[in-house]
Amino acid sequence: MPLSTKSSTLHLTSTSGVPAFRPFTCVINPVVLFSILDHYLRRNEGQERVIGTLLGVRSDDGTEVEIRNCFNVPHQENDSEVAVDMEHHRAMFELHQRVNPKEVIVGWYATGSQLNSYSALIQDFYSSEVAPFQAVHLTMDTDLAVKGTQTMGLQTHISAPVGVSAKSGNCMFLPVPCEVRYFDAERSGLEILATAKDSDERTASLLSDMDHLEIAIAKVQEMLERVSQYVQQVLNGKEPANNAIGRYIMDSVSVVPKVDATSFEKMFNSHLQDLLMVVYLANMTRTQLSVAERLNTLV
Amino acid sequence: MATSLPSSEPLHTVQLDGLVVLKIIKHCRESYPVDVTGQLLGLDVDGVLEVTNCFPFPSSDDDEASAQYQLDMMRCLREVNVDNNTVGWYRSAHLGNFMDLNLIDTQYNYQNSLSAQSVVIIHDVSKSAAQGNLSLRAFRLTEAFMKAYEKKTFTTESMIKNKLTLSNIFDELPIQVHNSHLVTALLHDLDSPVADANRLPSLTTFTSTQKTATLAEDNAPLAPNLEVLDLELDPFMQKNLENLLDCADAQQQEHNNYQYWQRSVAREQTKIQAWLTKRKQENAQRAQNGQSLLPEDEVNSLFKLPTEPSRLESMLLNAQIHNFTKQLNQFAGPSLGRLYSVQELQK
């Protein structure tokens, strides 16, 4: 990332491919968050923060970066210098490439929310890996020191050169907006994890399908209760009416399709019949199987 | 069985770290529809197998390259203090079609060479997507099956001797999910939804359902997963029934093989009998004439009974069919619940 020496104002150099005025967002996969926390838990004695590499994909015009995976990189940091184990970084990257060739290095992460000069040095190193794009730097506040922030102080930055001279240590970190995005399959996994957070030993067992259905229906019931309570309060005059919410509720209720009774009966019955027939066939096959087992062992 | 730790108890639960669950889901989802495998790392403690990390295998490698990959990966992970102990492997599946020889072979190797406490975790991608409920199951081979597999003979008598039926090939173990403290804090953080009342879009057109879905996801990542209330049952049942039919066809072929063998054995037996009676007659005649008797036990060298084909494949197919039917049954329960609740809504 060549530094411009023409002026001393801070701006992103145009050769990096991401002009300063186009929006640049990061999308993070929840696996990454959990990985980072796990790495932090397993750090060596005396290490205050851990760093690692972020892998992901970039959208075609370079404005959106999706962070999909990460791995830990051992590093030592003391008062005078910082050392990053580059061999390990390269080896791990190669191994990951074999499994998932689409993921490339997009940046690095560090725990702890301070950005000091070592961060700048490491940022430089990663920028050379990620060239010609900007390296994304992600921090997570694992000390839980900053109160009132969402998702444990998760922040992403890209760096910009600052200052007159071209020294690599001078750069400023500009925050970029980031969000955590989920896929459907991961949501069910995340839900199971979330039920674990309420229990004492922080464990939860997997649910069967029926249990899952029961819980979902109970939740819908609870939501309906809350909404009807709110409407009741508004009618009694205890709460100020909010037109937007009222309209939204009315729309939601009207989405329920109102089918006339006879055609609904017909649909219901045919659906039920299909289901029961398949269940009957399945049970018949099972009985056949168990009879066959007994016969086999008798022979 | 080789190399089992002397002081380990038999396993009764498998405990997965939250990280492992998410990684398995991610890897299996990304490589749909190809089946993928990966390795599980952790430790077994007091009868509970704790899995703390995992990594995926590249899918297109031969044995040597993947062994090398494994060694490299373990070495790198050791440097960052990840548990270096292999405790099993995982595999993705689609609608329950995972019971095949490959699975048994690999699991046998794991259980034999690494430790008696290895498990295989099956993640069913299509079922999780269809039902909104995460499908993860943990299996290990039973002792009886391991013994029988060692000898590699699966004749009917050996199966009777070991009391092998389709239901005791695998032991299924219950799975628990465990989180560390930091992760629990993160989950609590994620759970606070923020929806601005003034920015709610209207739902008047059906085409705008897409927007509301993303709005819900943006604001409340841990909002309840209501996919399970979907009424569609055709795709799932159709696929399941198709798989079932395929399995039944394969089973039919196995049966044909077995019957063919039985018939050929019967034919050989009749031939042997005929030969024996002829011999006896000859011997009787010779005894009358005073000649030496011809031996009768040449029969064993002249006629060879064909060997019985292995019943393993057949048993596996049975187990697979059993699995499919069980799935259909399990699917029916919630479906009935859904149907009746919709009926109530209409009233």
mmCIF file of C-alpha atoms in Angstrom, chain A residues 29-45 68-70 72-74 85 87-88 91-92 94-96 98-100 102-103 140-144 149-153 179-210 212-213 216-217 219-220 223-224 242 244-245 247-248 251-260 264-265 267-269 271-283 285-286 289-290 292-294 296-299, chain B residues 15 17-19 21-23 25-27 29-30 52-53 56-59 61 65-66 68-69 72-73 75-77 79-83 123 127-128 131-137 156 159-160 164-166 175-194 197-198 200-204 206 212 215-218 220-229 231-234 237 241 244 251 258 262 311 314-315 318-319 321-322 325-326 328-343 345-347:
data_model
loop_
_atom_site.group_PDB
_atom_site.id
_atom_site.type_symbol
_atom_site.label_atom_id
_atom_site.label_comp_id
_atom_site.label_asym_id
_atom_site.label_seq_id
_atom_site.Cartn_x
_atom_site.Cartn_y
_atom_site.Cartn_z
ATOM 1 C CA ASN A 29 -20.132 -15.506 10.447
ATOM 2 C CA PRO A 30 -20.858 -16.577 14.039
ATOM 3 C CA VAL A 31 -18.285 -19.372 13.826
ATOM 4 C CA VAL A 32 -15.598 -16.717 13.773
ATOM 5 C CA LEU A 33 -16.777 -15.166 17.023
ATOM 6 C CA PHE A 34 -16.824 -18.483 18.814
ATOM 7 C CA SER A 35 -13.417 -19.387 17.431
ATOM 8 C CA ILE A 36 -11.881 -16.179 18.650
ATOM 9 C CA LEU A 37 -13.230 -16.701 22.134
ATOM 10 C CA ASP A 38 -11.969 -20.250 22.158
ATOM 11 C CA HIS A 39 -8.506 -19.121 21.136
ATOM 12 C CA TYR A 40 -8.505 -16.505 23.803
ATOM 13 C CA LEU A 41 -9.374 -19.128 26.402
ATOM 14 C CA ARG A 42 -6.477 -21.276 25.344
ATOM 15 C CA ARG A 43 -3.807 -18.617 25.357
ATOM 16 C CA ASN A 44 -0.444 -19.176 27.020
ATOM 17 C CA GLU A 45 0.465 -17.867 30.418
ATOM 18 C CA ARG A 68 -16.112 -16.926 7.257
ATOM 19 C CA ASN A 69 -13.337 -18.594 9.134
ATOM 20 C CA CYS A 70 -10.306 -17.863 11.211
ATOM 21 C CA ASN A 72 -4.964 -18.629 15.612
ATOM 22 C CA VAL A 73 -1.406 -17.452 15.060
ATOM 23 C CA PRO A 74 1.036 -17.606 17.946
ATOM 24 C CA ASP A 85 4.946 -16.774 13.815
ATOM 25 C CA GLU A 87 5.547 -20.105 9.330
ATOM 26 C CA HIS A 88 2.564 -21.237 11.263
ATOM 27 C CA ALA A 91 1.109 -23.576 6.958
ATOM 28 C CA MET A 92 -2.355 -23.155 8.394
ATOM 29 C CA GLU A 94 -2.330 -23.726 3.063
ATOM 30 C CA LEU A 95 -4.169 -26.434 4.984
ATOM 31 C CA HIS A 96 -7.323 -24.396 5.021
ATOM 32 C CA ARG A 98 -7.093 -27.401 0.602
ATOM 33 C CA VAL A 99 -10.427 -27.789 2.268
ATOM 34 C CA ASN A 100 -11.978 -24.577 1.080
ATOM 35 C CA LYS A 102 -12.591 -20.103 -2.045
ATOM 36 C CA GLU A 103 -11.597 -18.567 1.251
ATOM 37 C CA MET A 140 -13.235 -8.201 20.330
ATOM 38 C CA ASP A 141 -13.343 -6.931 23.845
ATOM 39 C CA THR A 142 -12.758 -10.044 25.885
ATOM 40 C CA ASP A 143 -12.052 -8.237 29.114
ATOM 41 C CA LEU A 144 -15.650 -7.112 29.167
ATOM 42 C CA THR A 149 -21.761 -2.299 23.923
ATOM 43 C CA GLN A 150 -23.355 -4.979 21.860
ATOM 44 C CA THR A 151 -21.709 -8.265 20.970
ATOM 45 C CA MET A 152 -18.798 -7.832 23.286
ATOM 46 C CA GLY A 153 -17.331 -4.761 21.728
ATOM 47 C CA GLU A 179 -22.818 -7.111 11.247
ATOM 48 C CA VAL A 180 -23.217 -10.719 12.198
ATOM 49 C CA ARG A 181 -25.184 -12.657 9.646
ATOM 50 C CA TYR A 182 -26.685 -16.087 10.115
ATOM 51 C CA PHE A 183 -27.770 -18.833 7.819
ATOM 52 C CA ASP A 184 -30.790 -20.969 8.449
ATOM 53 C CA ALA A 185 -28.967 -24.086 9.467
ATOM 54 C CA GLU A 186 -26.785 -22.142 11.853
ATOM 55 C CA ARG A 187 -29.765 -20.552 13.500
ATOM 56 C CA SER A 188 -31.023 -23.855 14.778
ATOM 57 C CA GLY A 189 -27.556 -24.645 16.091
ATOM 58 C CA LEU A 190 -27.334 -21.239 17.697
ATOM 59 C CA GLU A 191 -30.678 -21.753 19.334
ATOM 60 C CA ILE A 192 -29.526 -24.911 21.018
ATOM 61 C CA LEU A 193 -26.485 -23.039 22.276
ATOM 62 C CA ALA A 194 -28.699 -20.261 23.483
ATOM 63 C CA THR A 195 -30.766 -22.620 25.592
ATOM 64 C CA ALA A 196 -27.533 -23.677 27.199
ATOM 65 C CA LYS A 197 -26.858 -20.180 28.397
ATOM 66 C CA ASP A 198 -29.748 -20.307 30.797
ATOM 67 C CA SER A 199 -28.777 -23.472 32.589
ATOM 68 C CA ASP A 200 -26.343 -23.605 35.451
ATOM 69 C CA GLU A 201 -23.780 -25.924 34.020
ATOM 70 C CA ARG A 202 -24.017 -24.213 30.690
ATOM 71 C CA THR A 203 -25.094 -27.412 28.975
ATOM 72 C CA ALA A 204 -28.140 -28.297 26.964
ATOM 73 C CA SER A 205 -29.139 -31.490 25.268
ATOM 74 C CA LEU A 206 -30.415 -31.754 21.755
ATOM 75 C CA LEU A 207 -34.132 -31.664 21.260
ATOM 76 C CA SER A 208 -36.271 -34.137 19.440
ATOM 77 C CA ASP A 209 -38.575 -32.868 16.750
ATOM 78 C CA MET A 210 -41.658 -32.960 18.914
ATOM 79 C CA HIS A 212 -38.879 -28.423 19.170
ATOM 80 C CA LEU A 213 -42.374 -28.033 17.805
ATOM 81 C CA ALA A 216 -42.000 -23.066 18.949
ATOM 82 C CA ILE A 217 -45.747 -23.179 19.494
ATOM 83 C CA LYS A 219 -43.244 -19.097 21.846
ATOM 84 C CA VAL A 220 -45.845 -18.095 19.287
ATOM 85 C CA MET A 223 -45.904 -13.539 21.476
ATOM 86 C CA LEU A 224 -49.625 -13.449 20.766
ATOM 87 C CA ASN A 242 -48.424 4.280 18.165
ATOM 88 C CA ALA A 244 -46.981 2.477 13.063
ATOM 89 C CA ILE A 245 -47.222 -0.415 15.496
ATOM 90 C CA ARG A 247 -50.799 -0.741 11.400
ATOM 91 C CA TYR A 248 -48.096 -3.397 11.605
ATOM 92 C CA ASP A 251 -51.186 -6.238 8.680
ATOM 93 C CA SER A 252 -49.730 -9.235 10.467
ATOM 94 C CA VAL A 253 -53.135 -10.475 11.507
ATOM 95 C CA SER A 254 -54.554 -10.053 8.030
ATOM 96 C CA VAL A 255 -51.832 -12.247 6.547
ATOM 97 C CA VAL A 256 -53.546 -15.316 8.015
ATOM 98 C CA PRO A 257 -55.424 -16.718 5.024
ATOM 99 C CA LYS A 258 -59.118 -17.045 5.525
ATOM 100 C CA VAL A 259 -60.320 -20.048 3.646
ATOM 101 C CA ASP A 260 -63.949 -21.066 3.716
ATOM 102 C CA PHE A 264 -60.414 -26.130 4.310
ATOM 103 C CA GLU A 265 -61.965 -29.399 5.490
ATOM 104 C CA MET A 267 -57.540 -29.769 2.177
ATOM 105 C CA PHE A 268 -57.088 -30.771 5.757
ATOM 106 C CA ASN A 269 -58.433 -34.236 5.214
ATOM 107 C CA HIS A 271 -53.248 -33.750 3.862
ATOM 108 C CA LEU A 272 -54.071 -35.928 6.817
ATOM 109 C CA GLN A 273 -54.713 -38.914 4.612
ATOM 110 C CA ASP A 274 -51.378 -38.589 2.842
ATOM 111 C CA LEU A 275 -49.596 -38.420 6.128
ATOM 112 C CA LEU A 276 -51.404 -41.378 7.634
ATOM 113 C CA MET A 277 -50.869 -43.516 4.572
ATOM 114 C CA VAL A 278 -47.138 -42.918 4.634
ATOM 115 C CA VAL A 279 -47.029 -43.664 8.343
ATOM 116 C CA TYR A 280 -48.933 -46.888 7.780
ATOM 117 C CA LEU A 281 -46.535 -47.990 5.042
ATOM 118 C CA ALA A 282 -43.557 -47.144 7.176
ATOM 119 C CA ASN A 283 -44.863 -49.160 10.085
ATOM 120 C CA THR A 285 -42.103 -52.061 6.530
ATOM 121 C CA ARG A 286 -40.775 -52.008 10.045
ATOM 122 C CA LEU A 289 -38.084 -56.040 8.952
ATOM 123 C CA SER A 290 -38.375 -57.271 12.498
ATOM 124 C CA ALA A 292 -37.292 -61.019 8.875
ATOM 125 C CA GLU A 293 -34.714 -60.509 11.607
ATOM 126 C CA ARG A 294 -36.313 -63.130 13.805
ATOM 127 C CA ASN A 296 -32.940 -65.031 9.971
ATOM 128 C CA THR A 297 -31.718 -65.883 13.394
ATOM 129 C CA LEU A 298 -33.874 -68.952 13.549
ATOM 130 C CA VAL A 299 -32.525 -70.524 10.405
ATOM 131 C CA GLN B 15 -20.542 -33.393 25.073
ATOM 132 C CA ASP B 17 -18.528 -27.460 22.594
ATOM 133 C CA GLY B 18 -20.640 -24.775 20.968
ATOM 134 C CA LEU B 19 -17.779 -24.035 18.617
ATOM 135 C CA VAL B 21 -21.446 -27.556 16.602
ATOM 136 C CA LEU B 22 -21.164 -24.377 14.578
ATOM 137 C CA LYS B 23 -18.086 -25.553 12.696
ATOM 138 C CA ILE B 25 -22.821 -27.068 10.521
ATOM 139 C CA LYS B 26 -20.797 -24.585 8.521
ATOM 140 C CA HIS B 27 -18.619 -27.161 6.836
ATOM 141 C CA ARG B 29 -23.615 -26.624 4.691
ATOM 142 C CA GLU B 30 -20.888 -25.225 2.475
ATOM 143 C CA THR B 52 -13.583 -29.323 22.123
ATOM 144 C CA ASN B 53 -12.535 -28.707 18.548
ATOM 145 C CA PRO B 56 -12.578 -30.579 8.204
ATOM 146 C CA PHE B 57 -10.832 -32.946 5.817
ATOM 147 C CA PRO B 58 -10.239 -32.032 2.213
ATOM 148 C CA SER B 59 -12.565 -34.192 0.244
ATOM 149 C CA ASP B 61 -7.460 -36.661 -1.329
ATOM 150 C CA ALA B 65 -2.223 -37.147 1.431
ATOM 151 C CA SER B 66 -5.000 -36.999 3.943
ATOM 152 C CA GLN B 68 -0.250 -36.001 5.958
ATOM 153 C CA TYR B 69 -2.888 -33.312 6.166
ATOM 154 C CA ASP B 72 0.168 -31.117 9.726
ATOM 155 C CA MET B 73 -3.082 -29.852 11.103
ATOM 156 C CA ARG B 75 0.919 -30.040 14.697
ATOM 157 C CA CYS B 76 -0.284 -26.532 13.975
ATOM 158 C CA LEU B 77 -3.132 -26.858 16.403
ATOM 159 C CA GLU B 79 1.100 -24.869 18.894
ATOM 160 C CA VAL B 80 -1.968 -22.928 19.827
ATOM 161 C CA ASN B 81 -2.860 -25.180 22.730
ATOM 162 C CA VAL B 82 -5.814 -26.905 21.162
ATOM 163 C CA ASP B 83 -6.549 -30.385 22.492
ATOM 164 C CA HIS B 123 -25.025 -34.239 10.851
ATOM 165 C CA LYS B 127 -33.243 -32.770 7.688
ATOM 166 C CA SER B 128 -31.984 -29.775 9.641
ATOM 167 C CA GLN B 131 -37.466 -29.142 9.906
ATOM 168 C CA GLY B 132 -35.669 -26.264 11.489
ATOM 169 C CA ASN B 133 -34.362 -28.605 14.140
ATOM 170 C CA LEU B 134 -30.691 -29.423 14.321
ATOM 171 C CA SER B 135 -30.043 -33.070 13.544
ATOM 172 C CA LEU B 136 -26.867 -34.364 15.150
ATOM 173 C CA ARG B 137 -26.436 -37.962 16.210
ATOM 174 C CA THR B 156 -25.834 -66.743 9.319
ATOM 175 C CA MET B 159 -24.561 -63.750 13.342
ATOM 176 C CA ILE B 160 -26.728 -65.962 15.475
ATOM 177 C CA LEU B 164 -26.265 -59.536 15.842
ATOM 178 C CA THR B 165 -29.428 -57.911 14.685
ATOM 179 C CA LEU B 166 -29.831 -54.689 12.804
ATOM 180 C CA ILE B 175 -25.409 -35.416 22.755
ATOM 181 C CA GLN B 176 -25.087 -32.392 24.992
ATOM 182 C CA VAL B 177 -23.881 -28.946 24.109
ATOM 183 C CA HIS B 178 -21.619 -27.060 26.458
ATOM 184 C CA ASN B 179 -20.485 -23.445 26.411
ATOM 185 C CA SER B 180 -17.624 -21.664 28.064
ATOM 186 C CA HIS B 181 -18.256 -18.594 30.213
ATOM 187 C CA LEU B 182 -17.123 -16.099 27.608
ATOM 188 C CA VAL B 183 -19.347 -17.647 25.021
ATOM 189 C CA THR B 184 -22.253 -17.515 27.430
ATOM 190 C CA ALA B 185 -21.614 -13.817 27.866
ATOM 191 C CA LEU B 186 -21.549 -13.390 24.103
ATOM 192 C CA LEU B 187 -24.831 -15.211 23.752
ATOM 193 C CA HIS B 188 -26.434 -13.006 26.346
ATOM 194 C CA ASP B 189 -25.184 -10.004 24.435
ATOM 195 C CA LEU B 190 -26.596 -11.233 21.155
ATOM 196 C CA ASP B 191 -29.978 -11.801 22.665
ATOM 197 C CA SER B 192 -31.052 -8.194 23.050
ATOM 198 C CA PRO B 193 -33.170 -7.307 20.036
ATOM 199 C CA VAL B 194 -33.535 -3.754 18.893
ATOM 200 C CA ALA B 197 -41.054 1.062 15.881
ATOM 201 C CA ASN B 198 -40.948 3.847 13.355
ATOM 202 C CA LEU B 200 -41.422 -1.185 10.562
ATOM 203 C CA PRO B 201 -42.347 -1.937 6.974
ATOM 204 C CA SER B 202 -45.897 -2.795 6.131
ATOM 205 C CA LEU B 203 -46.916 -6.314 5.333
ATOM 206 C CA THR B 204 -49.666 -5.504 2.869
ATOM 207 C CA PHE B 206 -47.029 -10.837 -0.052
ATOM 208 C CA THR B 212 -39.492 -8.724 6.952
ATOM 209 C CA LEU B 215 -35.462 -7.323 9.305
ATOM 210 C CA ALA B 216 -36.157 -9.921 11.933
ATOM 211 C CA GLU B 217 -32.765 -11.456 11.417
ATOM 212 C CA ASP B 218 -30.946 -8.199 11.542
ATOM 213 C CA ALA B 220 -32.732 -10.299 16.778
ATOM 214 C CA PRO B 221 -30.187 -12.947 15.947
ATOM 215 C CA LEU B 222 -31.517 -15.241 18.602
ATOM 216 C CA ALA B 223 -35.168 -14.726 17.767
ATOM 217 C CA PRO B 224 -37.132 -17.955 17.980
ATOM 218 C CA ASN B 225 -36.742 -20.238 15.042
ATOM 219 C CA LEU B 226 -40.191 -20.620 13.599
ATOM 220 C CA GLU B 227 -39.283 -22.659 10.544
ATOM 221 C CA VAL B 228 -40.517 -25.695 12.344
ATOM 222 C CA LEU B 229 -44.060 -24.411 11.957
ATOM 223 C CA LEU B 231 -46.750 -26.844 6.846
ATOM 224 C CA GLU B 232 -45.079 -28.233 3.748
ATOM 225 C CA LEU B 233 -44.572 -31.940 3.973
ATOM 226 C CA ASP B 234 -44.272 -33.068 0.402
ATOM 227 C CA MET B 237 -41.658 -37.242 2.479
ATOM 228 C CA LEU B 241 -39.851 -42.466 0.196
ATOM 229 C CA LEU B 244 -36.656 -46.069 0.905
ATOM 230 C CA GLN B 251 -32.222 -55.345 -0.570
ATOM 231 C CA TYR B 258 -28.712 -65.296 -1.111
ATOM 232 C CA GLN B 262 -29.145 -71.482 -1.285
ATOM 233 C CA ARG B 311 -24.844 -61.103 5.116
ATOM 234 C CA SER B 314 -28.007 -57.223 3.759
ATOM 235 C CA MET B 315 -27.989 -56.381 7.432
ATOM 236 C CA ASN B 318 -32.018 -53.535 6.766
ATOM 237 C CA ALA B 319 -30.646 -51.050 9.229
ATOM 238 C CA ILE B 321 -34.497 -49.129 5.842
ATOM 239 C CA HIS B 322 -35.207 -49.158 9.532
ATOM 240 C CA THR B 325 -39.003 -45.693 8.410
ATOM 241 C CA LYS B 326 -38.130 -44.333 11.810
ATOM 242 C CA LEU B 328 -40.922 -41.055 8.541
ATOM 243 C CA ASN B 329 -42.574 -41.911 11.804
ATOM 244 C CA GLN B 330 -40.799 -39.142 13.636
ATOM 245 C CA PHE B 331 -41.736 -36.693 10.960
ATOM 246 C CA ALA B 332 -45.363 -37.655 11.188
ATOM 247 C CA GLY B 333 -45.675 -36.692 14.829
ATOM 248 C CA PRO B 334 -44.967 -32.980 14.512
ATOM 249 C CA SER B 335 -46.811 -32.841 11.199
ATOM 250 C CA LEU B 336 -49.997 -34.021 12.831
ATOM 251 C CA GLY B 337 -49.474 -31.462 15.545
ATOM 252 C CA ARG B 338 -49.059 -28.726 12.967
ATOM 253 C CA LEU B 339 -52.139 -29.771 11.026
ATOM 254 C CA TYR B 340 -54.364 -29.775 14.061
ATOM 255 C CA SER B 341 -53.114 -26.443 15.311
ATOM 256 C CA VAL B 342 -53.884 -24.881 11.936
ATOM 257 C CA GLN B 343 -57.339 -26.347 12.171
ATOM 258 C CA LEU B 345 -56.634 -21.374 14.134
ATOM 259 C CA GLN B 346 -59.272 -21.485 11.476
ATOM 260 C CA LYS B 347 -62.125 -21.806 13.896
#
